[in-house]
Short mmCIF file of C-alpha atoms and ligand atoms in Angstrom, two decimals:
data_model
loop_
_atom_site.label_atom_id
_atom_site.label_comp_id
_atom_site.label_asym_id
_atom_site.label_seq_id
_atom_site.Cartn_x
_atom_site.Cartn_y
_atom_site.Cartn_z
CA MET A 1 -14.14 -12.82 -22.90
CA LYS A 2 -13.86 -15.93 -20.72
CA ASN A 3 -17.06 -16.25 -18.67
CA SER A 4 -15.55 -17.36 -15.39
CA PRO A 5 -13.35 -14.94 -13.43
CA GLN A 6 -9.63 -15.25 -14.04
CA VAL A 7 -8.71 -12.40 -11.73
CA ALA A 8 -9.89 -11.87 -8.17
CA VAL A 9 -9.71 -8.37 -6.75
CA MET A 10 -9.85 -8.39 -2.97
CA MET A 11 -10.09 -5.25 -0.86
CA GLY A 12 -9.78 -4.92 2.88
CA SER A 13 -12.69 -2.49 3.13
CA LYS A 14 -15.43 -1.01 0.97
CA SER A 15 -13.66 2.30 1.59
CA ASP A 16 -10.93 1.06 -0.80
CA LEU A 17 -13.37 0.69 -3.70
CA PRO A 18 -13.10 4.23 -5.19
CA ASN A 19 -9.33 3.74 -5.58
CA LEU A 20 -9.83 0.57 -7.61
CA LYS A 21 -12.09 1.97 -10.33
CA ARG A 22 -9.29 2.11 -12.93
CA ALA A 23 -8.52 -1.57 -12.44
CA PHE A 24 -12.11 -2.52 -13.24
CA GLU A 25 -12.09 -0.21 -16.28
CA ILE A 26 -8.90 -1.83 -17.56
CA PHE A 27 -10.34 -5.33 -17.15
CA LYS A 28 -13.44 -4.21 -19.03
CA ASP A 29 -11.34 -2.71 -21.86
CA PHE A 30 -9.23 -5.86 -22.17
CA GLY A 31 -12.21 -8.20 -21.84
CA VAL A 32 -10.87 -9.85 -18.70
CA CYS A 33 -13.47 -11.48 -16.48
CA TYR A 34 -12.90 -10.64 -12.80
CA GLU A 35 -14.56 -10.92 -9.45
CA ALA A 36 -14.28 -8.35 -6.66
CA ARG A 37 -14.64 -9.10 -2.96
CA VAL A 38 -14.45 -7.16 0.30
CA MET A 39 -12.48 -9.36 2.69
CA SER A 40 -10.14 -8.39 5.44
CA ALA A 41 -7.05 -10.09 6.85
CA HIS A 42 -8.05 -8.70 10.25
CA ARG A 43 -11.84 -8.40 10.27
CA THR A 44 -12.72 -11.55 8.29
CA PRO A 45 -9.47 -13.56 8.49
CA HIS A 46 -11.05 -17.00 7.98
CA ASP A 47 -13.02 -15.92 4.90
CA ALA A 48 -9.93 -14.33 3.35
CA ALA A 49 -7.82 -17.43 3.96
CA LYS A 50 -10.56 -19.74 2.63
CA PHE A 51 -11.02 -17.66 -0.51
CA ALA A 52 -7.27 -17.66 -1.16
CA GLY A 53 -7.01 -21.40 -0.50
CA GLU A 54 -9.77 -22.17 -3.02
CA ALA A 55 -8.78 -19.60 -5.68
CA GLU A 56 -6.67 -21.92 -7.85
CA LYS A 57 -9.30 -24.65 -8.06
CA ASN A 58 -11.86 -21.96 -8.88
CA GLY A 59 -9.85 -20.95 -11.96
CA ILE A 60 -8.35 -17.75 -10.60
CA LYS A 61 -4.99 -17.01 -12.25
CA VAL A 62 -4.09 -13.77 -10.47
CA ILE A 63 -5.22 -12.22 -7.19
CA ILE A 64 -5.04 -8.48 -6.59
CA CYS A 65 -5.23 -7.34 -2.96
CA ALA A 66 -5.83 -3.72 -1.98
CA ALA A 67 -5.50 -2.74 1.67
CA GLY A 68 -4.44 0.19 3.77
CA MET A 69 -2.90 0.80 7.21
CA ALA A 70 -1.36 -2.43 8.62
CA ALA A 71 -1.96 -3.96 5.21
CA HIS A 72 -1.67 -7.71 5.75
CA LEU A 73 -4.27 -8.84 3.22
CA ALA A 74 -1.91 -9.51 0.29
CA GLY A 75 0.59 -11.33 2.50
CA VAL A 76 -2.05 -13.49 4.17
CA VAL A 77 -3.62 -14.33 0.81
CA ALA A 78 -0.18 -15.18 -0.66
CA ALA A 79 0.44 -17.47 2.32
CA HIS A 80 -2.62 -19.52 1.36
CA THR A 81 -2.07 -19.90 -2.39
CA THR A 82 0.59 -20.25 -5.07
CA VAL A 83 -1.49 -18.11 -7.47
CA PRO A 84 0.44 -14.84 -8.15
CA VAL A 85 -0.60 -12.08 -5.74
CA ILE A 86 -0.33 -8.39 -6.57
CA GLY A 87 -0.66 -5.91 -3.71
CA ILE A 88 -1.91 -2.33 -3.93
CA PRO A 89 -1.17 -0.23 -0.85
CA MET A 90 -4.05 2.10 -0.03
CA ALA A 91 -3.40 5.59 1.32
CA CYS A 92 -5.03 6.19 4.70
CA GLU A 93 -4.50 8.75 7.44
CA PRO A 94 -2.14 9.51 9.12
CA PHE A 95 0.72 7.97 7.08
CA ASN A 96 -0.77 8.25 3.59
CA GLY A 97 0.06 4.79 2.30
CA LEU A 98 3.69 4.52 3.39
CA ASP A 99 2.58 2.22 6.21
CA ALA A 100 0.65 -0.03 3.81
CA LEU A 101 3.46 0.04 1.23
CA LEU A 102 6.03 -1.17 3.75
CA ALA A 103 3.66 -3.79 5.18
CA MET A 104 3.03 -5.20 1.69
CA VAL A 105 6.44 -4.92 0.09
CA GLN A 106 8.39 -6.29 3.04
CA MET A 107 7.35 -9.90 2.68
CA PRO A 108 9.71 -12.50 4.08
CA PRO A 109 11.60 -14.59 1.49
CA GLY A 110 9.48 -17.49 0.27
CA ILE A 111 6.07 -15.78 0.10
CA PRO A 112 6.21 -13.11 -2.60
CA VAL A 113 3.74 -10.28 -3.14
CA ALA A 114 4.25 -8.14 -6.25
CA THR A 115 3.61 -4.75 -4.70
CA VAL A 116 2.74 -1.86 -7.00
CA THR A 117 2.62 1.83 -6.18
CA ALA A 118 0.05 3.17 -3.74
CA GLY A 119 -3.42 4.41 -4.57
CA LYS A 120 -5.12 4.92 -7.92
CA SER A 121 -1.98 4.57 -10.05
CA GLY A 122 -1.37 1.31 -8.24
CA ALA A 123 -4.78 0.09 -9.39
CA ASP A 124 -3.80 0.86 -13.01
CA ASN A 125 -0.54 -1.02 -12.73
CA ALA A 126 -1.95 -3.94 -10.77
CA ALA A 127 -4.56 -4.49 -13.47
CA LEU A 128 -2.02 -4.16 -16.29
CA LEU A 129 0.35 -6.55 -14.53
CA ALA A 130 -2.50 -9.04 -14.14
CA VAL A 131 -3.26 -8.66 -17.86
CA SER A 132 0.45 -9.30 -18.64
CA ILE A 133 0.39 -12.50 -16.60
CA LEU A 134 -2.78 -13.71 -18.33
CA ALA A 135 -1.34 -12.68 -21.72
CA LEU A 136 1.46 -15.24 -21.32
CA SER A 137 -1.05 -17.93 -22.22
CA ASP A 138 -3.54 -15.88 -24.23
CA GLU A 139 -2.41 -14.66 -27.64
CA SER A 140 -5.31 -12.29 -28.27
CA LEU A 141 -4.78 -10.64 -24.88
CA SER A 142 -1.07 -10.32 -25.63
CA LYS A 143 -1.93 -8.58 -28.92
CA LYS A 144 -4.30 -6.17 -27.13
CA LEU A 145 -1.63 -5.38 -24.55
CA LYS A 146 0.91 -4.56 -27.26
CA GLU A 147 -1.65 -2.34 -29.01
CA PHE A 148 -2.32 -0.59 -25.69
CA ARG A 149 1.40 0.18 -25.34
CA VAL A 150 1.59 1.59 -28.87
CA LYS A 151 -1.42 3.85 -28.24
CA GLN A 152 0.10 5.01 -24.96
CA SER A 153 3.41 5.88 -26.70
CA ASP A 154 1.51 7.67 -29.46
CA LYS A 155 -0.18 9.91 -26.86
CA VAL A 156 3.17 10.87 -25.33
CA MET A 157 4.66 11.62 -28.75
CA ALA A 158 1.62 13.72 -29.68
CA ALA A 159 1.97 15.68 -26.44
CA ASP A 160 5.66 16.25 -27.16
CA ALA A 161 4.95 17.37 -30.72
CA GLU A 162 2.38 19.85 -29.41
CA LEU A 163 4.89 21.22 -26.89
CA GLN A 164 7.59 21.61 -29.56
CA ALA A 165 5.15 23.42 -31.83
CA ILE A 166 4.27 25.93 -29.08
CA ILE A 167 7.95 26.60 -28.32
CA LYS A 168 8.84 26.92 -32.00
CA ALA A 169 6.03 29.44 -32.47
CA GLY A 170 7.43 31.53 -29.61
CA GLY A 171 4.60 30.67 -27.24
CA ILE A 172 4.86 29.91 -23.55
CA PRO A 173 4.25 26.24 -22.78
CA GLN A 174 1.80 25.81 -19.92
C1 LIG B 201 -7.74 -1.62 5.73
O1 LIG B 201 -7.99 -0.58 6.59
C2 LIG B 201 -8.64 -1.39 4.56
O2 LIG B 201 -8.10 -1.98 3.43
C3 LIG B 201 -8.72 0.10 4.46
O3 LIG B 201 -7.77 0.60 3.50
C4 LIG B 201 -8.32 0.58 5.85
C5 LIG B 201 -9.43 1.33 6.55
O4 LIG B 201 -10.60 0.56 6.56
P1 LIG B 201 -11.99 1.20 7.00
O5 LIG B 201 -11.82 1.62 8.42
O6 LIG B 201 -12.25 2.36 6.07
O7 LIG B 201 -13.01 0.11 6.83
O8 LIG B 201 -7.96 -2.85 6.30
#
């Protein structure tokens, strides 16, 4: 594992943290060094902009931004850096993440944010996408990612085989 963080995970509020657990687990499994910060585009706008502006010189290769409601964090961060930014919309009341999804995904041409699905599954995919980006220049990470995919396929095939066996035996799949 590289000792200095290559990925920065930013969240708009500590209330987003429980939804990001899978991302941290994935980074641990892949041996990716990350840092995690609570910073808000609205509540701490100067800190968020400063962090984004300094990310590249600090060795950060990918920034993940999780935010809910009027979710401007990923867009504001992307405006202050050319490091790839991945956005995870967080589901909050009363619109359950659709508001954050549209705010993140609808970036104007010129400042991209790679927006993944909302909530916990978004944390999975944001982390895996970050790993894919890092794997472009890290052979051992690329190998681990390919092994991960094989294991994932194996699980699906095992589940299918189990289902077929139940049906063949005249059982009721449930
Ligand atoms: C966003 O507002 C945060 O990312 C969070 O998802 C949402 C609600 O924040 P809290 O009121 O829970 O701090 O900026």
